[in-house]
Amino acid sequence: MLNATSSPTISYYDYIIVGGGTSGCALAATLSQNASVLLLERGGSPYGNPNITSLDKFGAALSDLSPTSPSQRFISEDGVINARARVLGGGSCLNAGFYTRASSEYVRAVGWDSRLVNESYQWVEQRVAFKPEMGPWQSAVRDGLLEAGVVPNNGFTYDHLHGTKVGGTIFDPNGNRHTAADLLEYANPGGLTVLLHATVHRILFATKARPKPVAHGVVYRDASGAKHRAFLNRGLKNEIIISSGALGSPQLLMLSGVGPAQQLRAHNITVVLDQPMVGQLMSDNPMNAVFVPSPLPVERDYGMFSPKIGQLSTVPPKQRTPEALAKAIEQMNSLDEQAFQGGFIIEKITGPISTGHLELRTNSPDDNPSVTFNYFKEPQDLQRCVEGISTIEKVIESRPFSKFRFDFMSVGQLLNLTASAPVNLLPKHYNSSQSLDDFCKDTVMTIWHYHGGCQVGSVVDHDYKVIGVDALRIIDGSTFNASPGTNPQATVMMLGRYMGVNILRERFANEDLEN
């Protein structure tokens, strides 16, 4: 890994990958075996930062609002507080660690080769996936789900199955996080250059005397603001691949002149290709939770629900400064420890069906675009949430879970307690427990599984090539039509490996690349 300040003003590679995130690292490691690869990451290294690597520090990176934080906060137009990664390894450096494959139905629907998919998952799992140790709270929730009729009991598995299961984790038994950056251990060092703090400002296209625009280079700036250019080597198989995530990929396409022409002109961006679907069909899987105060200690703290992460709607967005957060944390720390003894049971709806859109706010890749997810716009999404909360209610009232709740607190009281917490910026109903519809709307949060914006079939084809231009692909969660598995990170990493193998097969069509 090199700091981009040390990179030459002009350089040449067979493949240029924009974004060293969950898919980009797997992709770079694979392509480096048979080609020269430049991996450009706008953030820094995850290594040596305990806020990223240690399970005990989970949530600390998400609460870091500094300009060099591995997490960049944004608030959707819906009023839900969210985050995007800014670090080598991407979202796998920030998340809660859940590892699960996509279902076989998902794989079939997308049209992937199931054999290569399985091989690619295994390639990922050798480096980053582990069987978790079950704590008492987790065991009680599992047994409560089974008593509530969420069957069969699938035990421990990476597979996405109906019923109850214990999924995988990217935290090892010692509590150390293993991220997508670890997949770079597979890389051929002689074939890969990794640049950190390298922010790509635009893709360069050749347009003269060509039937359609051809991507041939990128412009990026280092931490000092110095401009660099990287170009593709001569060769029909060489490509630029954007792996900047569901916010970053559509944003970079637009900044490069590929997107809705009217919006691009409004930002004085030269239109390379009028592509109205860039930034459309954005989705975020709604997450809702119920907090259960417990007479017994539980194995995890507030984690992702802490004010430290920004679920702090009592402070208006413009006043949500590091100082305001520090004050809230100080107040939180001064409370009796028993006030925080308890845990959350969360549900995430599949899909979702509701979609929104993304628009540029500024011409800077450092700034967040404006994004609207339209949570629960489609009634079926809301109904699924209601069913999820109903299942949580059954778990709370189950016999295996009884030791973790106070008898004097009804489920309705628990719902109202949860709804009173400042989890988003939305107006609240008076008594959310009276209507699970209202509870779902009032307490909606993100589980950071947002996707779309460059979907297969509208922005990219089934080989992930950008429709209407040459030598440009997008390989990341922005291409997904729905979120795979319980957590998408395994599939995003798998996709990087899967497409890397396919691209090399295409590059050397007449050679044996099985090994």
Short mmCIF file of C-alpha atoms in Angstrom, two decimals:
data_model
loop_
_atom_site.label_atom_id
_atom_site.label_comp_id
_atom_site.label_asym_id
_atom_site.label_seq_id
_atom_site.Cartn_x
_atom_site.Cartn_y
_atom_site.Cartn_z
CA MET A 1 0.00 0.00 0.00
CA LEU A 2 1.33 3.40 -1.00
CA ASN A 3 0.16 6.90 -0.26
CA ALA A 4 -1.00 8.52 -3.50
CA THR A 5 1.35 11.45 -2.88
CA SER A 6 4.18 9.12 -3.90
CA SER A 7 2.56 8.16 -7.22
CA PRO A 8 3.75 9.50 -10.60
CA THR A 9 1.84 12.27 -12.40
CA ILE A 10 1.06 9.88 -15.26
CA SER A 11 0.95 6.07 -15.17
CA TYR A 12 -0.33 3.16 -17.29
CA TYR A 13 -2.06 -0.12 -16.37
CA ASP A 14 -4.13 -2.91 -17.92
CA TYR A 15 -6.91 -2.42 -15.38
CA ILE A 16 -7.76 0.59 -13.22
CA ILE A 17 -10.15 -0.13 -10.32
CA VAL A 18 -11.81 2.83 -8.63
CA GLY A 19 -12.66 1.92 -5.05
CA GLY A 20 -10.77 -0.48 -2.78
CA GLY A 21 -13.89 -1.62 -1.01
CA THR A 22 -15.71 -4.90 -0.44
CA SER A 23 -15.75 -5.86 -4.12
CA GLY A 24 -12.75 -3.86 -5.35
CA CYS A 25 -10.21 -5.70 -3.18
CA ALA A 26 -11.36 -9.15 -4.32
CA LEU A 27 -11.39 -7.97 -7.93
CA ALA A 28 -7.91 -6.43 -7.75
CA ALA A 29 -6.39 -9.51 -6.11
CA THR A 30 -7.81 -11.73 -8.87
CA LEU A 31 -6.92 -9.56 -11.87
CA SER A 32 -3.37 -9.02 -10.58
CA GLN A 33 -2.57 -12.68 -11.26
CA ASN A 34 -2.47 -12.11 -15.02
CA ALA A 35 -2.39 -8.34 -15.61
CA SER A 36 -1.14 -5.02 -14.24
CA VAL A 37 -3.71 -3.45 -11.91
CA LEU A 38 -4.06 -0.05 -10.22
CA LEU A 39 -6.39 0.02 -7.22
CA LEU A 40 -7.38 3.55 -6.16
CA GLU A 41 -8.84 3.98 -2.67
CA ARG A 42 -9.95 7.40 -1.37
CA GLY A 43 -9.53 6.37 2.27
CA GLY A 44 -6.67 5.01 4.33
CA SER A 45 -5.56 1.61 5.63
CA PRO A 46 -7.66 -0.43 8.07
CA TYR A 47 -4.57 -1.99 9.61
CA GLY A 48 -3.32 -0.72 12.95
CA ASN A 49 -6.62 1.00 13.74
CA PRO A 50 -8.27 -0.79 16.70
CA ASN A 51 -11.53 1.08 16.04
CA ILE A 52 -11.74 -1.05 12.89
CA THR A 53 -9.96 -4.26 13.80
CA SER A 54 -11.28 -4.95 17.32
CA LEU A 55 -14.73 -6.34 18.10
CA ASP A 56 -14.60 -4.50 21.44
CA LYS A 57 -14.43 -1.21 19.54
CA PHE A 58 -17.37 -1.94 17.25
CA GLY A 59 -19.22 1.27 16.47
CA ALA A 60 -16.26 3.56 17.21
CA ALA A 61 -15.39 4.00 13.53
CA LEU A 62 -19.00 4.86 12.69
CA SER A 63 -19.02 7.53 15.39
CA ASP A 64 -15.81 9.19 14.13
CA LEU A 65 -16.88 12.35 12.28
CA SER A 66 -13.38 13.58 11.45
CA PRO A 67 -12.36 14.19 7.80
CA THR A 68 -9.98 11.21 7.98
CA SER A 69 -12.57 8.84 9.49
CA PRO A 70 -13.05 5.47 7.78
CA SER A 71 -16.76 6.30 7.85
CA GLN A 72 -18.45 9.22 6.07
CA ARG A 73 -21.84 10.04 7.50
CA PHE A 74 -24.79 11.06 5.35
CA ILE A 75 -28.46 11.65 6.12
CA SER A 76 -30.94 10.58 3.46
CA GLU A 77 -33.72 12.93 2.42
CA ASP A 78 -36.01 10.50 4.28
CA GLY A 79 -34.40 11.65 7.56
CA VAL A 80 -32.53 8.42 8.31
CA ILE A 81 -28.92 8.69 9.52
CA ASN A 82 -26.57 6.55 7.44
CA ALA A 83 -22.89 6.06 6.57
CA ARG A 84 -20.63 5.14 3.66
CA ALA A 85 -17.15 3.66 3.89
CA ARG A 86 -13.94 5.60 3.26
CA VAL A 87 -11.24 2.98 3.89
CA LEU A 88 -9.45 0.10 2.16
CA GLY A 89 -11.80 -2.84 2.69
CA GLY A 90 -14.91 -0.67 2.45
CA GLY A 91 -18.01 -1.51 4.47
CA SER A 92 -16.44 -4.74 5.76
CA CYS A 93 -14.32 -2.46 8.00
CA LEU A 94 -17.37 -0.86 9.64
CA ASN A 95 -20.15 -3.42 9.85
CA ALA A 96 -21.35 -5.80 12.57
CA GLY A 97 -19.59 -8.69 10.85
CA PHE A 98 -22.48 -10.95 9.78
CA TYR A 99 -21.43 -13.30 6.97
CA THR A 100 -24.01 -15.11 4.86
CA ARG A 101 -24.20 -16.19 1.24
CA ALA A 102 -26.99 -15.31 -1.16
CA SER A 103 -29.75 -17.88 -1.53
CA SER A 104 -29.62 -20.35 -4.42
CA GLU A 105 -32.82 -18.69 -5.72
CA TYR A 106 -31.06 -15.32 -5.81
CA VAL A 107 -28.10 -16.78 -7.71
CA ARG A 108 -30.43 -18.40 -10.26
CA ALA A 109 -32.49 -15.23 -10.70
CA VAL A 110 -29.38 -13.12 -11.38
CA GLY A 111 -28.07 -15.70 -13.85
CA TRP A 112 -24.70 -16.36 -12.24
CA ASP A 113 -22.80 -19.63 -12.80
CA SER A 114 -23.55 -21.48 -9.55
CA ARG A 115 -20.33 -23.54 -9.65
CA LEU A 116 -18.11 -20.46 -9.98
CA VAL A 117 -20.24 -18.67 -7.37
CA ASN A 118 -19.58 -21.46 -4.85
CA GLU A 119 -15.87 -21.52 -5.68
CA SER A 120 -15.73 -17.74 -5.26
CA TYR A 121 -17.49 -17.83 -1.88
CA GLN A 122 -15.03 -20.49 -0.70
CA TRP A 123 -12.11 -18.34 -1.89
CA VAL A 124 -13.45 -15.47 0.24
CA GLU A 125 -14.24 -17.65 3.25
CA GLN A 126 -10.71 -19.06 3.51
CA ARG A 127 -9.55 -15.56 4.50
CA VAL A 128 -12.39 -13.77 6.27
CA ALA A 129 -15.21 -16.03 7.55
CA PHE A 130 -15.54 -17.77 10.92
CA LYS A 131 -18.04 -19.61 13.08
CA PRO A 132 -19.14 -17.30 15.91
CA GLU A 133 -19.23 -18.14 19.57
CA MET A 134 -22.81 -17.94 20.80
CA GLY A 135 -23.48 -15.82 23.85
CA PRO A 136 -26.40 -16.33 26.26
CA TRP A 137 -28.55 -13.54 24.77
CA GLN A 138 -27.99 -14.80 21.21
CA SER A 139 -28.79 -18.36 22.26
CA ALA A 140 -32.01 -17.18 23.94
CA VAL A 141 -33.06 -15.28 20.80
CA ARG A 142 -32.33 -18.35 18.64
CA ASP A 143 -34.36 -20.64 20.91
CA GLY A 144 -37.13 -18.05 21.10
CA LEU A 145 -37.34 -17.93 17.30
CA LEU A 146 -37.73 -21.70 17.19
CA GLU A 147 -40.48 -21.60 19.84
CA ALA A 148 -42.15 -18.82 17.80
CA GLY A 149 -42.34 -21.17 14.81
CA VAL A 150 -39.42 -19.87 12.75
CA VAL A 151 -38.36 -23.34 11.68
CA PRO A 152 -36.48 -25.47 10.81
CA ASN A 153 -33.40 -25.11 12.99
CA ASN A 154 -30.57 -24.95 10.43
CA GLY A 155 -27.79 -24.73 13.02
CA PHE A 156 -24.60 -22.97 11.92
CA THR A 157 -24.41 -22.28 8.19
CA TYR A 158 -23.20 -19.69 5.70
CA ASP A 159 -26.20 -20.52 3.49
CA HIS A 160 -29.28 -18.30 3.31
CA LEU A 161 -32.14 -20.58 4.31
CA HIS A 162 -35.73 -20.38 5.54
CA GLY A 163 -36.02 -20.86 9.28
CA THR A 164 -33.56 -20.11 12.07
CA LYS A 165 -29.78 -20.25 11.69
CA VAL A 166 -26.52 -19.11 13.22
CA GLY A 167 -24.68 -17.27 10.46
CA GLY A 168 -20.98 -16.65 9.98
CA THR A 169 -18.91 -13.70 11.14
CA ILE A 170 -15.82 -11.87 9.89
CA PHE A 171 -14.59 -11.59 13.51
CA ASP A 172 -12.25 -14.42 14.48
CA PRO A 173 -12.44 -16.20 17.88
CA ASN A 174 -10.03 -13.63 19.32
CA GLY A 175 -12.33 -10.74 18.36
CA ASN A 176 -10.23 -9.52 15.44
CA ARG A 177 -12.03 -8.28 12.32
CA HIS A 178 -11.01 -9.70 8.94
CA THR A 179 -11.98 -7.39 6.08
CA ALA A 180 -12.06 -7.45 2.30
CA ALA A 181 -8.60 -5.85 2.44
CA ASP A 182 -7.32 -9.22 3.70
CA LEU A 183 -8.24 -10.67 0.29
CA LEU A 184 -5.33 -8.67 -1.14
CA GLU A 185 -3.13 -11.36 0.46
CA TYR A 186 -4.10 -13.42 -2.62
CA ALA A 187 -2.71 -10.78 -4.99
CA ASN A 188 0.39 -11.04 -7.15
CA PRO A 189 2.48 -8.19 -5.66
CA GLY A 190 4.22 -7.61 -8.99
CA GLY A 191 0.87 -7.09 -10.71
CA LEU A 192 -0.84 -4.76 -8.25
CA THR A 193 -0.37 -1.14 -7.15
CA VAL A 194 -2.58 -0.01 -4.25
CA LEU A 195 -2.82 3.75 -3.73
CA LEU A 196 -4.44 5.16 -0.57
CA HIS A 197 -5.92 8.66 -0.18
CA ALA A 198 -6.44 8.71 -3.96
CA THR A 199 -9.77 10.37 -4.77
CA VAL A 200 -10.91 9.88 -8.35
CA HIS A 201 -12.58 13.00 -9.76
CA ARG A 202 -13.61 11.68 -13.14
CA ILE A 203 -13.29 8.98 -15.78
CA LEU A 204 -11.69 10.14 -19.04
CA PHE A 205 -13.40 9.18 -22.30
CA ALA A 206 -12.17 9.22 -25.89
CA THR A 207 -15.03 10.28 -28.18
CA LYS A 208 -13.57 11.48 -31.48
CA ALA A 209 -14.09 9.24 -34.54
CA ARG A 210 -15.62 6.49 -32.41
CA PRO A 211 -19.07 4.91 -32.56
CA LYS A 212 -19.41 5.36 -28.78
CA PRO A 213 -17.31 6.83 -25.96
CA VAL A 214 -14.38 4.71 -24.77
CA ALA A 215 -13.06 4.98 -21.19
CA HIS A 216 -9.28 5.27 -21.29
CA GLY A 217 -8.13 6.89 -18.06
CA VAL A 218 -8.94 8.54 -14.74
CA VAL A 219 -8.04 11.78 -12.99
CA TYR A 220 -7.37 11.50 -9.27
CA ARG A 221 -6.00 13.76 -6.56
CA ASP A 222 -3.82 12.82 -3.62
CA ALA A 223 -4.14 14.07 -0.03
CA SER A 224 -2.21 17.24 -0.85
CA GLY A 225 -4.58 18.06 -3.72
CA ALA A 226 -2.04 17.29 -6.45
CA LYS A 227 -3.57 15.96 -9.66
CA HIS A 228 -2.55 12.64 -11.22
CA ARG A 229 -3.68 10.79 -14.33
CA ALA A 230 -3.71 7.04 -14.86
CA PHE A 231 -4.33 5.62 -18.33
CA LEU A 232 -5.06 2.19 -19.74
CA ASN A 233 -2.31 0.44 -21.64
CA ARG A 234 -3.04 -0.16 -25.33
CA GLY A 235 -5.14 -3.27 -25.80
CA LEU A 236 -8.78 -4.04 -26.55
CA LYS A 237 -9.24 -6.05 -23.34
CA ASN A 238 -8.04 -3.35 -20.93
CA GLU A 239 -10.71 -1.68 -18.81
CA ILE A 240 -11.60 0.74 -16.08
CA ILE A 241 -13.79 -0.79 -13.37
CA ILE A 242 -15.76 1.30 -10.88
CA SER A 243 -16.27 -0.37 -7.49
CA SER A 244 -17.15 2.67 -5.41
CA GLY A 245 -20.39 1.41 -3.87
CA ALA A 246 -24.03 2.34 -4.17
CA LEU A 247 -23.40 6.04 -3.56
CA GLY A 248 -19.94 6.40 -5.06
CA SER A 249 -20.42 4.56 -8.36
CA PRO A 250 -23.45 6.47 -9.69
CA GLN A 251 -21.91 9.69 -8.33
CA LEU A 252 -18.65 9.12 -10.24
CA LEU A 253 -20.50 8.21 -13.44
CA MET A 254 -22.38 11.50 -13.24
CA LEU A 255 -19.25 13.52 -12.43
CA SER A 256 -17.70 11.92 -15.52
CA GLY A 257 -20.58 12.95 -17.81
CA VAL A 258 -22.62 9.73 -17.85
CA GLY A 259 -26.07 10.25 -16.36
CA PRO A 260 -29.28 12.25 -16.71
CA ALA A 261 -28.32 15.05 -19.15
CA GLN A 262 -30.52 17.70 -17.54
CA GLN A 263 -28.97 17.12 -14.11
CA LEU A 264 -25.42 17.07 -15.51
CA ARG A 265 -25.93 20.37 -17.34
CA ALA A 266 -27.29 21.93 -14.16
CA HIS A 267 -23.87 21.21 -12.61
CA ASN A 268 -21.96 22.41 -15.73
CA ILE A 269 -20.79 18.87 -16.48
CA THR A 270 -20.15 18.04 -20.14
CA VAL A 271 -22.54 15.26 -21.20
CA VAL A 272 -20.69 12.21 -22.53
CA LEU A 273 -23.80 10.00 -22.53
CA ASP A 274 -27.36 10.87 -21.58
CA GLN A 275 -28.22 7.93 -19.30
CA PRO A 276 -31.34 8.78 -17.28
CA MET A 277 -31.22 5.58 -15.18
CA VAL A 278 -27.94 6.42 -13.42
CA GLY A 279 -28.83 7.10 -9.78
CA GLN A 280 -32.31 5.61 -10.13
CA LEU A 281 -33.80 2.57 -8.34
CA MET A 282 -31.87 3.23 -5.13
CA SER A 283 -33.03 1.03 -2.25
CA ASP A 284 -32.18 0.63 1.41
CA ASN A 285 -33.50 -2.29 3.43
CA PRO A 286 -35.40 -0.80 6.38
CA MET A 287 -34.26 -2.03 9.77
CA ASN A 288 -36.39 -1.83 12.89
CA ALA A 289 -35.55 -2.97 16.38
CA VAL A 290 -37.03 -3.50 19.82
CA PHE A 291 -34.94 -2.65 22.88
CA VAL A 292 -35.36 -5.02 25.81
CA PRO A 293 -33.96 -3.88 29.19
CA SER A 294 -32.54 -6.95 30.88
CA PRO A 295 -32.10 -8.00 34.52
CA LEU A 296 -29.02 -9.94 33.32
CA PRO A 297 -25.91 -8.63 31.55
CA VAL A 298 -25.79 -9.26 27.80
CA GLU A 299 -22.78 -9.94 25.63
CA ARG A 300 -22.79 -6.73 23.58
CA ASP A 301 -23.25 -3.04 24.34
CA TYR A 302 -25.45 -0.55 22.49
CA GLY A 303 -23.20 -0.91 19.46
CA MET A 304 -24.81 0.48 16.34
CA PHE A 305 -27.69 2.07 18.28
CA SER A 306 -25.48 4.28 20.41
CA PRO A 307 -25.68 8.09 20.18
CA LYS A 308 -21.96 7.77 19.45
CA ILE A 309 -22.90 6.59 15.95
CA GLY A 310 -25.32 9.42 15.36
CA GLN A 311 -28.81 8.12 16.12
CA LEU A 312 -29.27 11.49 17.80
CA SER A 313 -32.34 13.15 16.34
CA THR A 314 -32.88 15.35 19.39
CA VAL A 315 -29.96 17.43 18.09
CA PRO A 316 -30.81 19.07 14.73
CA PRO A 317 -28.50 18.01 11.86
CA LYS A 318 -26.66 21.34 11.64
CA GLN A 319 -25.99 21.21 15.39
CA ARG A 320 -24.81 17.59 15.28
CA THR A 321 -21.20 18.58 15.83
CA PRO A 322 -18.45 16.49 17.41
CA GLU A 323 -18.90 18.63 20.51
CA ALA A 324 -22.66 17.91 20.67
CA LEU A 325 -22.02 14.21 20.21
CA ALA A 326 -19.31 14.28 22.87
CA LYS A 327 -21.76 15.93 25.29
CA ALA A 328 -24.40 13.28 24.55
CA ILE A 329 -21.84 10.52 25.09
CA GLU A 330 -20.74 12.13 28.37
CA GLN A 331 -24.36 12.23 29.56
CA MET A 332 -24.79 8.63 28.43
CA ASN A 333 -21.66 7.53 30.31
CA SER A 334 -22.84 9.25 33.49
CA LEU A 335 -26.02 7.18 33.63
CA ASP A 336 -26.28 4.11 35.81
CA GLU A 337 -24.83 1.12 33.98
CA GLN A 338 -28.10 -0.74 34.54
CA ALA A 339 -29.87 1.82 32.33
CA PHE A 340 -27.96 0.37 29.40
CA GLN A 341 -28.20 -3.27 30.42
CA GLY A 342 -30.21 -4.97 27.75
CA GLY A 343 -30.14 -5.56 24.05
CA PHE A 344 -31.85 -5.10 20.74
CA ILE A 345 -33.61 -7.64 18.60
CA ILE A 346 -33.63 -6.38 15.04
CA GLU A 347 -35.42 -7.26 11.83
CA LYS A 348 -34.55 -6.30 8.26
CA ILE A 349 -37.04 -6.76 5.46
CA THR A 350 -36.03 -8.58 2.30
CA GLY A 351 -35.81 -6.76 -1.04
CA PRO A 352 -37.04 -4.09 -0.57
CA ILE A 353 -39.63 -3.22 -3.23
CA SER A 354 -39.63 0.53 -2.52
CA THR A 355 -37.08 2.52 -4.50
CA GLY A 356 -35.75 6.07 -4.58
CA HIS A 357 -33.04 8.01 -6.36
CA LEU A 358 -29.69 9.76 -6.04
CA GLU A 359 -28.72 13.23 -7.29
CA LEU A 360 -25.56 15.29 -7.27
CA ARG A 361 -25.36 18.09 -4.72
CA THR A 362 -21.96 19.39 -5.82
CA ASN A 363 -19.24 18.60 -8.36
CA SER A 364 -16.89 17.26 -5.68
CA PRO A 365 -16.48 13.49 -5.20
CA ASP A 366 -15.71 14.21 -1.53
CA ASP A 367 -19.23 15.52 -0.91
CA ASN A 368 -22.19 13.23 -0.32
CA PRO A 369 -24.81 13.20 -3.06
CA SER A 370 -28.47 13.66 -2.15
CA VAL A 371 -30.20 10.28 -1.78
CA THR A 372 -33.83 9.35 -1.15
CA PHE A 373 -34.78 5.74 -0.37
CA ASN A 374 -38.57 6.12 0.11
CA TYR A 375 -38.76 3.64 2.99
CA PHE A 376 -42.11 1.80 3.13
CA LYS A 377 -43.45 3.57 0.04
CA GLU A 378 -44.69 0.17 -1.15
CA PRO A 379 -47.30 -1.38 1.19
CA GLN A 380 -45.73 -4.84 0.96
CA ASP A 381 -42.53 -3.52 2.55
CA LEU A 382 -44.51 -2.13 5.48
CA GLN A 383 -46.42 -5.39 5.88
CA ARG A 384 -43.15 -7.33 6.01
CA CYS A 385 -41.91 -5.02 8.76
CA VAL A 386 -45.11 -5.57 10.75
CA GLU A 387 -44.64 -9.32 10.42
CA GLY A 388 -41.02 -8.98 11.55
CA ILE A 389 -41.93 -6.96 14.64
CA SER A 390 -44.71 -9.46 15.41
CA THR A 391 -42.13 -12.24 15.33
CA ILE A 392 -39.87 -10.26 17.68
CA GLU A 393 -42.82 -9.89 20.06
CA LYS A 394 -43.22 -13.68 20.08
CA VAL A 395 -39.51 -14.13 20.81
CA ILE A 396 -39.68 -11.66 23.72
CA GLU A 397 -42.64 -13.56 25.17
CA SER A 398 -41.06 -16.99 24.64
CA ARG A 399 -39.94 -19.22 27.49
CA PRO A 400 -36.23 -19.36 26.46
CA PHE A 401 -36.02 -15.56 26.45
CA SER A 402 -37.86 -15.00 29.74
CA LYS A 403 -34.70 -14.59 31.86
CA PHE A 404 -33.66 -11.57 29.77
CA ARG A 405 -36.78 -9.46 30.37
CA PHE A 406 -38.51 -7.83 33.32
CA ASP A 407 -41.96 -9.30 34.06
CA PHE A 408 -43.43 -5.87 34.79
CA MET A 409 -42.68 -4.51 31.30
CA SER A 410 -45.25 -5.45 28.66
CA VAL A 411 -44.36 -5.76 24.99
CA GLY A 412 -46.36 -2.56 24.36
CA GLN A 413 -44.22 -0.71 26.91
CA LEU A 414 -41.07 -2.04 25.24
CA LEU A 415 -42.28 -0.76 21.86
CA ASN A 416 -43.02 2.68 23.28
CA LEU A 417 -39.63 2.72 25.04
CA THR A 418 -37.93 1.94 21.73
CA ALA A 419 -40.03 4.47 19.80
CA SER A 420 -39.06 7.22 22.26
CA ALA A 421 -35.38 6.78 21.40
CA PRO A 422 -33.94 9.31 18.92
CA VAL A 423 -33.12 6.85 16.13
CA ASN A 424 -33.96 9.07 13.14
CA LEU A 425 -35.11 12.57 12.19
CA LEU A 426 -38.74 11.65 11.49
CA PRO A 427 -41.81 13.05 13.26
CA LYS A 428 -43.30 10.57 15.72
CA HIS A 429 -46.80 9.24 16.37
CA TYR A 430 -48.09 9.71 19.92
CA ASN A 431 -48.38 6.01 20.85
CA SER A 432 -46.49 3.79 18.42
CA SER A 433 -47.34 0.56 20.23
CA GLN A 434 -51.01 0.95 19.23
CA SER A 435 -50.12 0.36 15.58
CA LEU A 436 -47.20 -1.70 14.30
CA ASP A 437 -47.51 0.24 11.03
CA ASP A 438 -46.79 3.43 12.98
CA PHE A 439 -44.02 1.74 14.98
CA CYS A 440 -42.27 0.64 11.76
CA LYS A 441 -42.50 4.13 10.25
CA ASP A 442 -41.46 5.90 13.47
CA THR A 443 -38.45 3.74 14.25
CA VAL A 444 -37.04 3.01 10.77
CA MET A 445 -33.25 2.87 10.62
CA THR A 446 -30.69 1.67 8.15
CA ILE A 447 -28.77 -1.58 8.40
CA TRP A 448 -26.35 -0.11 5.80
CA HIS A 449 -27.41 -2.56 3.06
CA TYR A 450 -28.39 0.13 0.56
CA HIS A 451 -27.89 -0.73 -3.09
CA GLY A 452 -28.89 0.20 -6.64
CA GLY A 453 -28.17 3.29 -8.72
CA CYS A 454 -26.35 1.38 -11.49
CA GLN A 455 -28.59 -1.65 -11.81
CA VAL A 456 -28.09 -4.59 -14.14
CA GLY A 457 -30.41 -4.17 -17.11
CA SER A 458 -30.68 -0.40 -16.87
CA VAL A 459 -27.13 1.00 -16.44
CA VAL A 460 -24.94 -2.09 -16.90
CA ASP A 461 -25.48 -5.29 -18.88
CA HIS A 462 -25.24 -8.83 -17.47
CA ASP A 463 -21.44 -8.69 -17.82
CA TYR A 464 -21.48 -5.48 -15.74
CA LYS A 465 -20.36 -3.40 -18.71
CA VAL A 466 -21.76 0.13 -18.73
CA ILE A 467 -24.34 0.31 -21.51
CA GLY A 468 -23.50 2.87 -24.21
CA VAL A 469 -19.74 3.18 -23.56
CA ASP A 470 -16.76 0.87 -24.03
CA ALA A 471 -14.00 -0.31 -21.66
CA LEU A 472 -15.97 0.54 -18.50
CA ARG A 473 -17.63 -1.78 -15.98
CA ILE A 474 -19.24 -1.38 -12.58
CA ILE A 475 -18.81 -4.24 -10.11
CA ASP A 476 -20.33 -3.62 -6.67
CA GLY A 477 -23.63 -3.37 -4.79
CA SER A 478 -24.85 -0.47 -6.94
CA THR A 479 -25.71 -3.10 -9.59
CA PHE A 480 -27.97 -5.15 -7.28
CA ASN A 481 -31.74 -5.23 -7.78
CA ALA A 482 -32.20 -6.61 -4.25
CA SER A 483 -29.98 -7.16 -1.22
CA PRO A 484 -28.64 -10.76 -1.16
CA GLY A 485 -28.62 -12.92 1.95
CA THR A 486 -29.01 -11.64 5.50
CA ASN A 487 -26.02 -9.36 4.94
CA PRO A 488 -24.74 -8.56 1.41
CA GLN A 489 -21.01 -8.31 2.19
CA ALA A 490 -20.25 -11.99 1.43
CA THR A 491 -21.90 -11.67 -1.98
CA VAL A 492 -20.20 -8.36 -2.78
CA MET A 493 -16.81 -9.95 -2.03
CA MET A 494 -17.81 -13.04 -4.00
CA LEU A 495 -18.83 -10.87 -6.96
CA GLY A 496 -15.39 -9.24 -7.06
CA ARG A 497 -13.74 -12.65 -7.27
CA TYR A 498 -16.38 -14.07 -9.63
CA MET A 499 -16.12 -11.21 -12.12
CA GLY A 500 -12.32 -11.12 -11.84
CA VAL A 501 -12.17 -14.76 -12.95
CA ASN A 502 -14.66 -14.10 -15.77
CA ILE A 503 -12.76 -11.04 -17.00
CA LEU A 504 -9.48 -13.00 -17.09
CA ARG A 505 -11.19 -15.86 -18.91
CA GLU A 506 -12.43 -13.34 -21.44
CA ARG A 507 -8.97 -11.79 -21.70
CA PHE A 508 -7.25 -15.11 -22.33
CA ALA A 509 -10.08 -16.94 -24.06
CA ASN A 510 -7.75 -19.47 -25.71
CA GLU A 511 -5.70 -20.28 -22.62
CA ASP A 512 -6.42 -22.60 -19.69
CA LEU A 513 -7.11 -20.40 -16.65
CA GLU A 514 -8.67 -23.05 -14.44
CA ASN A 515 -5.67 -22.82 -12.12
#
